Structure formats: structure tokens, C-alpha cells
Amino acid sequence: MNSPMGDFLKPAGFVGPQGLRALSREGSVVGEAARYVVRARADRKVRARLPYAGHHRPGGSEPVLLIPGFMAGDYTLAPMASMLRGAGYRTYRSHIHVNMGCTREAADKMERRIESIATRRGRKVSIVGHSLGGMLARGLAARRPDLINGIVSMGSPVLAPAAVHEILERDAELLTRLTRAGVGGLMSEDCIAGACARASFEETHAPLDPQVGFTAIYSQRDGIVDWRACIDPAAIPVEVTASHVGMALDPLVFDQVRQALEGQLAARTALIQATLSAAPSATARLRPVAHS
């Protein structure tokens, strides 16, 4: 089938996963979900044996916004949110019920959401995005480095958004047809092949502030997107063995996300300390006046 997506969204060298064999790799999501159930039960047993209050209870001070993937909603990242809260992070939903509208409009809404969280918490926000959510995070990080500490993408084909399995192309084509038929709130042709799509694509390729951390998680077993498109040169690449859908469920992937967030926080803290050490002290600036 002819792709409804703009050619510029699939640069030369990138090809989406093909056929039923690629989709069959997504079957491992059953095992990844089972791993989550086992880990969640074990965590609950550990917490049940601990006293309600104490230093072992994480404070939950670092804000993290979770953005779901294409055709998904906040509920898909609820397991990850639970485990991040258990590790001491304060998680926030994107308020996206189904991520299937214009990506530019979604980015504008997420920018306002981040502004609200940063104002409320008095600190920068980290973003974890799955698939399309990671691409939104990449564009937002380039747009608002003053609000974002770092981002973690999971299976996000930033380099070639159209290098996806044909099943996603059919979904996108269906949404554009429904838009032409008068159904509002969906995805227009301009969003996947026109000026709107190009502007969004260019924003996800804009340079990042060196102080904004970026970790790109990918899997060569991904049956939905070309894993090579997930390795942004600006990011620290981390390989996992999960399926595309399973990245939102697998606790082994959650461990990598948590390590990435911890690394970004440590890097920010070290930078602040180095800046303070390099700055002249107040005593040094107050030099005595010479009297004649």
C-alpha cells in the first residue's frame, strides 16, 4: 500500500517492520505483562512488612511527566507510574485519553502541562515518553529547556517517524479519512504529510541544550517501528529486549528508565555544584578599599 505519510518522515535507509513475522514478535508482551505482575506482587509484599512512616518511604519530590504512544492513553503507562512512585518520583499524567490527534496541538498542550507542573513543584520536570510520546518529549525538550531536566524515550522513531509497520499506516489513513468525513479531534492529512507534520518533524530534530539529559531506549525485537530510527545521535542509547508494546509493561524496562532518570538527576546536581564552585565567593568580591 502507498503510505499516507509524507516521504520526509521516512528518510533513506529506514524501513518499518514488515508482515506477520514482525507482528508476531509483539506476542512477547504476554510474558512482559506477567513479569510486571510478579514484580508488583513482590513489591507489595515488601511494603506490607515495612512500617507506614520512616526514612525507607521515598519522598516523591522529583516530578516526572509520562506521555503515552500513538492510539494509547495514560492508562497504558499506569504500571510504570506506580513503580516510579515506589522509587521516589512524583509522577504526572499527560491527560491524553487517546493519542491520535494533531501532534503540534498535543505538543502545545504538553507544554502548558509542563509549565503547570514546574510552577507547582518549583523545579524542572523530567519526561518519559513511549513511542509517539517520546517524539513529543524530544520536541518539547528542544522547545523548553528552561522547564525540562531530561527526557527518556522508549521505542520512539525520532529519526524516521514513518518507518513503522503498515498496520500503523492504516490507522493513520483511517483517521485522516474520518477527518475528511467531518469527524473532529482526529488527525488531518496536514498532520502526517503537510506543513504541520514537517514543522513537528523539524522540532524533534532541533539541537538540545547540553544541560537537558536524553536517553533513548530501543529494542531490536520491536515489531512496530524501525529500531534504528530510535537511536537519536543526541541521546544515550540503551538497548532492551522487550516488544514495542511491552516497553510500557516490562519491569526490566522500568529499571532502565529509573537508572536513566537517576543519571540525569546526578548530572544536573554535579553541574550545579561545579557552577557554584567556579563562581567567586561573596568574600572574594568584597575587597577592602585602599586609603591614601
Coordinates of N, CA and C in Angstrom, one line a residue, residues 90-267:
R90 N 7.6 11.7 41.8 CA 6.2 12.2 41.8 C 5.8 12.2 40.3
T91 N 4.9 11.3 39.9 CA 4.5 11.1 38.5 C 3.3 11.9 38.2
Y92 N 3.2 12.4 36.9 CA 2.1 13.1 36.5 C 1.6 12.6 35.1
R93 N 0.3 12.5 35.0 CA -0.3 12.0 33.7 C -0.3 13.2 32.7
S94 N -0.4 12.8 31.5 CA -0.4 13.8 30.4 C -1.8 14.3 30.1
H95 N -2.9 13.6 30.6 CA -4.3 13.9 30.4 C -4.7 13.6 29.0
I96 N -3.9 12.7 28.3 CA -4.2 12.2 27.0 C -5.0 10.9 27.1
H97 N -6.2 10.9 26.7 CA -7.1 9.7 26.7 C -6.7 8.7 25.6
V98 N -6.6 9.3 24.4 CA -6.2 8.5 23.2 C -5.3 9.4 22.4
N99 N -4.1 9.1 22.2 CA -3.1 9.9 21.5 C -3.2 9.7 20.0
M100 N -4.2 10.5 19.4 CA -4.4 10.2 17.9 C -4.7 11.5 17.2
G101 N -4.5 12.7 17.8 CA -4.8 13.9 17.2 C -3.5 14.5 16.6
C102 N -3.6 15.8 16.3 CA -2.5 16.6 15.7 C -1.3 16.6 16.7
T103 N -0.2 16.3 16.3 CA 1.0 16.3 17.2 C 1.4 17.7 17.6
R104 N 1.2 18.7 16.7 CA 1.5 20.0 17.1 C 0.6 20.5 18.2
E105 N -0.7 20.2 18.1 CA -1.6 20.6 19.2 C -1.3 19.8 20.5
A106 N -0.9 18.6 20.3 CA -0.6 17.8 21.5 C 0.6 18.4 22.2
A107 N 1.6 18.8 21.4 CA 2.9 19.4 22.0 C 2.5 20.7 22.7
D108 N 1.7 21.5 22.1 CA 1.3 22.7 22.8 C 0.6 22.5 24.1
K109 N -0.3 21.4 24.2 CA -1.0 21.1 25.4 C 0.0 20.6 26.5
M110 N 1.0 19.7 26.0 CA 2.0 19.2 26.9 C 2.9 20.3 27.4
E111 N 3.2 21.3 26.6 CA 4.0 22.5 27.1 C 3.3 23.2 28.2
R112 N 2.0 23.4 28.1 CA 1.2 24.0 29.2 C 1.2 23.1 30.4
R113 N 1.1 21.8 30.2 CA 1.1 20.9 31.3 C 2.4 21.0 32.1
I114 N 3.5 21.0 31.3 CA 4.8 21.1 32.0 C 5.0 22.4 32.7
E115 N 4.5 23.5 32.1 CA 4.6 24.8 32.8 C 3.9 24.7 34.2
S116 N 2.7 24.1 34.2 CA 1.9 24.0 35.4 C 2.6 23.1 36.5
I117 N 3.2 22.0 36.0 CA 3.9 21.1 37.0 C 5.1 21.8 37.5
A118 N 5.9 22.5 36.7 CA 7.1 23.1 37.1 C 6.8 24.3 38.1
T119 N 5.8 25.0 37.8 CA 5.4 26.1 38.7 C 5.0 25.5 40.1
R120 N 4.2 24.4 40.0 CA 3.7 23.9 41.3 C 4.8 23.2 42.1
R121 N 5.7 22.6 41.5 CA 6.8 21.9 42.2 C 8.0 22.7 42.4
G122 N 8.1 23.9 41.7 CA 9.3 24.7 41.9 C 10.6 24.1 41.3
R123 N 10.5 23.3 40.3 CA 11.7 22.7 39.8 C 11.4 22.2 38.4
K124 N 12.5 21.9 37.6 CA 12.3 21.4 36.3 C 11.6 20.0 36.3
V125 N 11.1 19.6 35.1 CA 10.3 18.4 35.0 C 11.1 17.4 34.1
S126 N 11.0 16.1 34.4 CA 11.6 15.1 33.5 C 10.4 14.5 32.8
I127 N 10.7 14.0 31.6 CA 9.6 13.4 30.7 C 10.0 12.0 30.3
V128 N 9.1 11.0 30.5 CA 9.2 9.7 29.9 C 8.1 9.5 28.9
G129 N 8.5 9.2 27.7 CA 7.5 9.1 26.6 C 7.7 7.7 25.9
H130 N 6.6 7.1 25.6 CA 6.5 5.8 24.9 C 6.2 6.1 23.4
S131 N 7.0 5.6 22.5 CA 6.7 5.7 21.1 C 6.4 7.2 20.7
L132 N 5.2 7.5 20.2 CA 4.9 8.9 19.8 C 5.2 9.8 21.0
G133 N 4.9 9.3 22.2 CA 5.1 10.2 23.4 C 6.5 10.6 23.5
G134 N 7.5 9.7 23.1 CA 8.9 10.1 23.2 C 9.3 11.1 22.2
M135 N 8.6 11.0 21.0 CA 8.9 12.1 20.0 C 8.3 13.4 20.4
L136 N 7.2 13.4 21.1 CA 6.7 14.7 21.7 C 7.7 15.2 22.7
A137 N 8.2 14.3 23.5 CA 9.1 14.7 24.6 C 10.4 15.3 23.9
R138 N 10.9 14.7 22.9 CA 12.1 15.3 22.2 C 11.9 16.7 21.7
G139 N 10.7 16.9 21.1 CA 10.4 18.3 20.6 C 10.2 19.3 21.7
L140 N 9.6 18.8 22.8 CA 9.4 19.7 23.9 C 10.7 20.1 24.6
A141 N 11.6 19.1 24.6 CA 13.0 19.4 25.2 C 13.7 20.4 24.4
A142 N 13.6 20.4 23.1 CA 14.2 21.4 22.3 C 13.6 22.8 22.4
R143 N 12.2 22.7 22.6 CA 11.5 23.9 22.7 C 11.6 24.6 24.1
R144 N 11.6 23.9 25.2 CA 11.6 24.5 26.5 C 12.6 23.9 27.4
P145 N 13.9 24.1 27.1 CA 15.0 23.6 28.0 C 14.9 24.2 29.4
D146 N 14.3 25.4 29.5 CA 14.1 26.1 30.8 C 13.2 25.3 31.8
L147 N 12.4 24.4 31.2 CA 11.4 23.7 32.0 C 11.7 22.2 32.2
I148 N 12.6 21.7 31.4 CA 12.8 20.2 31.3 C 14.2 19.9 31.7
N149 N 14.3 19.0 32.7 CA 15.6 18.5 33.2 C 16.1 17.4 32.2
G150 N 15.3 16.5 31.8 CA 15.8 15.4 30.9 C 14.6 14.6 30.4
I151 N 14.8 13.8 29.3 CA 13.8 13.0 28.7 C 14.3 11.6 28.6
V152 N 13.3 10.6 28.6 CA 13.6 9.2 28.3 C 12.6 8.8 27.3
S153 N 13.0 8.4 26.1 CA 12.1 7.9 25.1 C 12.2 6.3 25.1
M154 N 11.1 5.7 24.7 CA 11.0 4.2 24.7 C 10.4 3.9 23.3
G155 N 11.2 3.3 22.5 CA 10.7 2.9 21.2 C 10.2 4.0 20.3
S156 N 10.8 5.1 20.4 CA 10.4 6.3 19.7 C 11.2 6.6 18.4
P157 N 10.6 6.4 17.2 CA 11.4 6.5 16.0 C 11.6 8.0 15.6
V158 N 12.4 8.7 16.4 CA 12.6 10.1 16.2 C 13.2 10.4 14.8
L159 N 14.1 9.6 14.4 CA 14.8 9.9 13.1 C 14.0 9.6 11.9
A160 N 12.9 8.7 12.0 CA 12.1 8.4 10.9 C 10.7 8.0 11.4
P161 N 9.9 9.0 11.7 CA 8.5 8.7 12.3 C 7.6 7.8 11.4
A162 N 7.9 7.7 10.1 CA 7.1 6.9 9.2 C 7.6 5.5 9.0
A163 N 8.8 5.2 9.6 CA 9.4 3.9 9.5 C 8.7 2.9 10.5
V164 N 7.4 2.6 10.2 CA 6.6 1.9 11.1 C 5.9 0.7 10.3
H165 N 5.4 -0.2 11.0 CA 4.6 -1.3 10.4 C 3.4 -0.8 9.7
E166 N 3.0 -1.4 8.6 CA 1.9 -1.0 7.8 C 0.6 -0.9 8.6
I167 N 0.5 -1.6 9.7 CA -0.8 -1.5 10.5 C -0.9 -0.2 11.1
L168 N 0.2 0.5 11.4 CA 0.1 1.9 11.9 C -0.2 2.9 10.8
E169 N 0.3 2.6 9.6 CA 0.0 3.4 8.5 C -1.5 3.4 8.2
R170 N -2.1 2.2 8.3 CA -3.5 2.0 8.0 C -4.3 2.8 9.1
D171 N -3.9 2.7 10.3 CA -4.6 3.5 11.4 C -4.5 5.0 11.1
A172 N -3.4 5.5 10.6 CA -3.2 6.9 10.3 C -4.1 7.3 9.1
E173 N -4.2 6.4 8.1 CA -5.0 6.7 7.0 C -6.5 6.7 7.4
L174 N -6.9 5.8 8.3 CA -8.3 5.8 8.7 C -8.7 7.1 9.4
L175 N -7.7 7.6 10.3 CA -8.0 8.8 11.0 C -8.2 10.0 10.0
T176 N -7.3 10.0 9.0 CA -7.5 11.2 8.0 C -8.8 11.1 7.2
R177 N -9.2 9.8 6.9 CA -10.5 9.7 6.2 C -11.6 10.1 7.1
L178 N -11.6 9.8 8.4 CA -12.7 10.2 9.3 C -12.7 11.7 9.4
T179 N -11.5 12.3 9.4 CA -11.4 13.8 9.5 C -12.0 14.4 8.3
R180 N -11.7 13.8 7.1 CA -12.4 14.4 5.8 C -13.9 14.2 5.9
A181 N -14.4 13.2 6.6 CA -15.8 12.9 6.7 C -16.5 13.8 7.7
G182 N -15.7 14.7 8.4 CA -16.2 15.6 9.3 C -16.1 15.3 10.8
V183 N -15.4 14.2 11.1 CA -15.2 13.8 12.5 C -14.1 14.7 13.1
G184 N -14.4 15.4 14.1 CA -13.4 16.3 14.7 C -12.5 15.7 15.7
G185 N -11.4 16.4 16.0 CA -10.5 16.0 17.1 C -9.5 14.8 16.7
L186 N -9.5 14.5 15.4 CA -8.6 13.4 14.9 C -7.4 14.0 14.2
M187 N -6.9 13.2 13.3 CA -5.6 13.6 12.6 C -5.9 13.9 11.1
S188 N -5.5 15.1 10.7 CA -5.8 15.5 9.3 C -4.6 15.1 8.5
E189 N -4.7 15.2 7.2 CA -3.6 14.9 6.2 C -2.4 15.8 6.5
D190 N -2.7 17.1 6.8 CA -1.7 18.0 7.1 C -0.8 17.6 8.3
C191 N -1.4 16.8 9.2 CA -0.7 16.4 10.4 C 0.3 15.2 10.1
I192 N 0.1 14.5 9.0 CA 1.0 13.4 8.7 C 1.7 13.6 7.3
A193 N 1.4 14.6 6.6 CA 2.1 14.7 5.3 C 2.3 16.2 4.9
G194 N 1.7 17.2 5.6 CA 1.8 18.5 5.2 C 2.8 19.4 6.0
A195 N 2.5 20.7 6.0 CA 3.3 21.6 6.7 C 3.3 21.4 8.2
C196 N 2.2 21.0 8.8 CA 2.1 20.7 10.2 C 3.1 19.5 10.6
A197 N 3.0 18.5 9.8 CA 3.9 17.3 10.0 C 5.4 17.7 9.9
R198 N 5.7 18.5 8.9 CA 7.1 18.9 8.7 C 7.6 19.8 9.8
A199 N 6.7 20.7 10.3 CA 7.1 21.5 11.5 C 7.4 20.7 12.7
S200 N 6.5 19.7 12.9 CA 6.7 18.8 14.1 C 8.0 18.0 13.9
F201 N 8.2 17.5 12.7 CA 9.4 16.7 12.4 C 10.7 17.5 12.7
E202 N 10.7 18.8 12.2 CA 11.9 19.6 12.4 C 12.1 20.0 13.8
E203 N 11.0 20.1 14.6 CA 11.2 20.4 16.0 C 11.9 19.2 16.8
T204 N 11.5 18.0 16.4 CA 12.1 16.9 17.0 C 13.6 16.6 16.6
H205 N 14.1 17.4 15.7 CA 15.5 17.3 15.2 C 16.3 18.6 15.6
A206 N 15.6 19.5 16.3 CA 16.3 20.7 16.7 C 17.4 20.4 17.8
P207 N 18.5 21.2 17.8 CA 19.5 20.9 18.8 C 19.0 21.0 20.2
L208 N 19.5 20.2 21.1 CA 19.2 20.2 22.5 C 20.2 21.0 23.4
D209 N 19.7 21.6 24.4 CA 20.6 22.3 25.3 C 21.4 21.2 26.0
P210 N 22.8 21.4 26.1 CA 23.6 20.3 26.7 C 23.2 20.0 28.1
Q211 N 22.5 20.8 28.8 CA 22.1 20.5 30.2 C 20.8 19.7 30.2
V212 N 20.2 19.4 29.1 CA 19.0 18.5 29.1 C 19.4 17.1 28.8
G213 N 19.2 16.2 29.7 CA 19.6 14.8 29.5 C 18.6 14.1 28.6
F214 N 19.2 13.1 27.9 CA 18.3 12.4 26.9 C 18.8 11.0 26.8
T215 N 18.0 10.0 27.1 CA 18.2 8.6 27.0 C 17.2 8.0 26.1
A216 N 17.7 7.3 25.1 CA 16.8 6.6 24.1 C 16.8 5.1 24.3
I217 N 15.7 4.6 24.7 CA 15.6 3.1 24.9 C 15.0 2.5 23.6
Y218 N 15.6 1.4 23.2 CA 15.1 0.8 21.9 C 15.3 -0.7 22.0
S219 N 14.6 -1.5 21.1 CA 14.7 -2.9 21.1 C 14.8 -3.4 19.7
Q220 N 15.7 -4.3 19.4 CA 15.8 -4.9 18.1 C 14.7 -5.9 17.8
R221 N 13.9 -6.2 18.9 CA 12.8 -7.1 18.7 C 11.5 -6.3 18.5
D222 N 11.6 -5.0 18.3 CA 10.5 -4.1 18.1 C 9.8 -4.5 16.8
G223 N 8.5 -4.9 16.9 CA 7.7 -5.3 15.7 C 6.9 -4.2 15.1
I224 N 7.0 -3.0 15.7 CA 6.1 -1.9 15.2 C 6.9 -0.8 14.5
V225 N 8.1 -0.4 15.1 CA 8.9 0.7 14.5 C 10.3 0.1 14.2
D226 N 11.0 0.8 13.2 CA 12.3 0.5 12.9 C 13.2 0.9 14.1
W227 N 13.8 0.0 14.8 CA 14.6 0.3 16.0 C 15.7 1.2 15.7
R228 N 16.3 1.2 14.5 CA 17.4 2.1 14.2 C 17.0 3.5 14.2
A229 N 15.7 3.8 13.9 CA 15.2 5.2 14.0 C 15.0 5.7 15.4
C230 N 15.2 4.8 16.4 CA 15.0 5.3 17.8 C 16.3 5.8 18.4
I231 N 17.4 5.6 17.7 CA 18.7 5.9 18.2 C 19.1 7.3 17.8
D232 N 18.7 8.3 18.5 CA 19.0 9.7 18.2 C 20.4 10.0 18.5
P233 N 21.2 10.6 17.6 CA 22.6 10.9 18.0 C 22.8 11.8 19.2
A234 N 21.8 12.5 19.6 CA 21.9 13.4 20.8 C 21.6 12.6 22.1
A235 N 21.2 11.4 21.9 CA 20.8 10.6 23.1 C 21.9 9.6 23.5
I236 N 21.7 9.1 24.8 CA 22.5 7.9 25.3 C 21.6 6.7 24.9
P237 N 22.0 5.8 24.0 CA 21.2 4.7 23.6 C 21.3 3.6 24.7
V238 N 20.1 3.0 24.9 CA 20.1 1.8 25.9 C 19.2 0.8 25.2
E239 N 19.8 -0.4 25.0 CA 19.0 -1.5 24.3 C 18.4 -2.4 25.4
V240 N 17.1 -2.8 25.1 CA 16.4 -3.7 25.9 C 15.9 -4.8 25.0
T241 N 15.3 -5.9 25.5 CA 14.8 -7.0 24.7 C 13.3 -7.1 24.6
A242 N 12.6 -6.0 25.0 CA 11.1 -6.1 25.1 C 10.5 -5.8 23.7
S243 N 9.2 -6.1 23.6 CA 8.5 -5.8 22.4 C 8.2 -4.3 22.4
H244 N 7.6 -3.8 21.4 CA 7.3 -2.3 21.3 C 6.2 -2.0 22.4
V245 N 5.1 -2.8 22.4 CA 4.0 -2.6 23.3 C 4.5 -2.9 24.7
G246 N 5.3 -3.9 24.8 CA 5.8 -4.4 26.1 C 6.7 -3.4 26.9
M247 N 7.2 -2.5 26.2 CA 8.1 -1.5 26.9 C 7.3 -0.7 28.0
A248 N 6.0 -0.6 27.8 CA 5.2 0.1 28.7 C 4.8 -0.8 29.9
L249 N 5.2 -2.1 29.9 CA 4.8 -3.0 30.9 C 5.9 -3.8 31.6
D250 N 7.0 -3.9 30.9 CA 8.1 -4.7 31.4 C 8.9 -4.0 32.5
P251 N 8.9 -4.6 33.7 CA 9.7 -4.0 34.8 C 11.2 -3.9 34.5
L252 N 11.7 -4.8 33.6 CA 13.1 -4.7 33.2 C 13.4 -3.4 32.5
V253 N 12.4 -3.0 31.7 CA 12.5 -1.7 31.0 C 12.3 -0.5 32.0
F254 N 11.4 -0.7 33.0 CA 11.3 0.3 34.1 C 12.6 0.5 34.8
D255 N 13.3 -0.6 35.0 CA 14.6 -0.4 35.7 C 15.6 0.5 34.9
Q256 N 15.5 0.3 33.6 CA 16.4 1.2 32.7 C 15.9 2.6 32.7
V257 N 14.6 2.8 32.8 CA 14.1 4.2 32.8 C 14.5 4.8 34.1
R258 N 14.4 4.1 35.2 CA 14.7 4.7 36.5 C 16.2 5.0 36.6
Q259 N 17.1 4.1 36.0 CA 18.5 4.4 36.0 C 18.8 5.6 35.2
A260 N 18.1 5.8 34.1 CA 18.3 7.0 33.2 C 17.9 8.2 34.0
L261 N 16.8 8.2 34.7 CA 16.3 9.4 35.4 C 17.3 9.7 36.5
E262 N 17.8 8.7 37.2 CA 18.8 8.9 38.3 C 20.1 9.5 37.7
G263 N 20.5 9.0 36.6 CA 21.7 9.5 35.9 C 21.6 11.0 35.5
Q264 N 20.4 11.3 35.0 CA 20.2 12.7 34.6 C 20.1 13.6 35.8
L265 N 19.5 13.2 36.9 CA 19.5 14.0 38.1 C 20.9 14.2 38.7
A266 N 21.7 13.1 38.7 CA 23.0 13.2 39.2 C 23.9 14.2 38.4
A267 N 23.7 14.1 37.0 CA 24.4 15.0 36.2 C 24.0 16.5 36.4

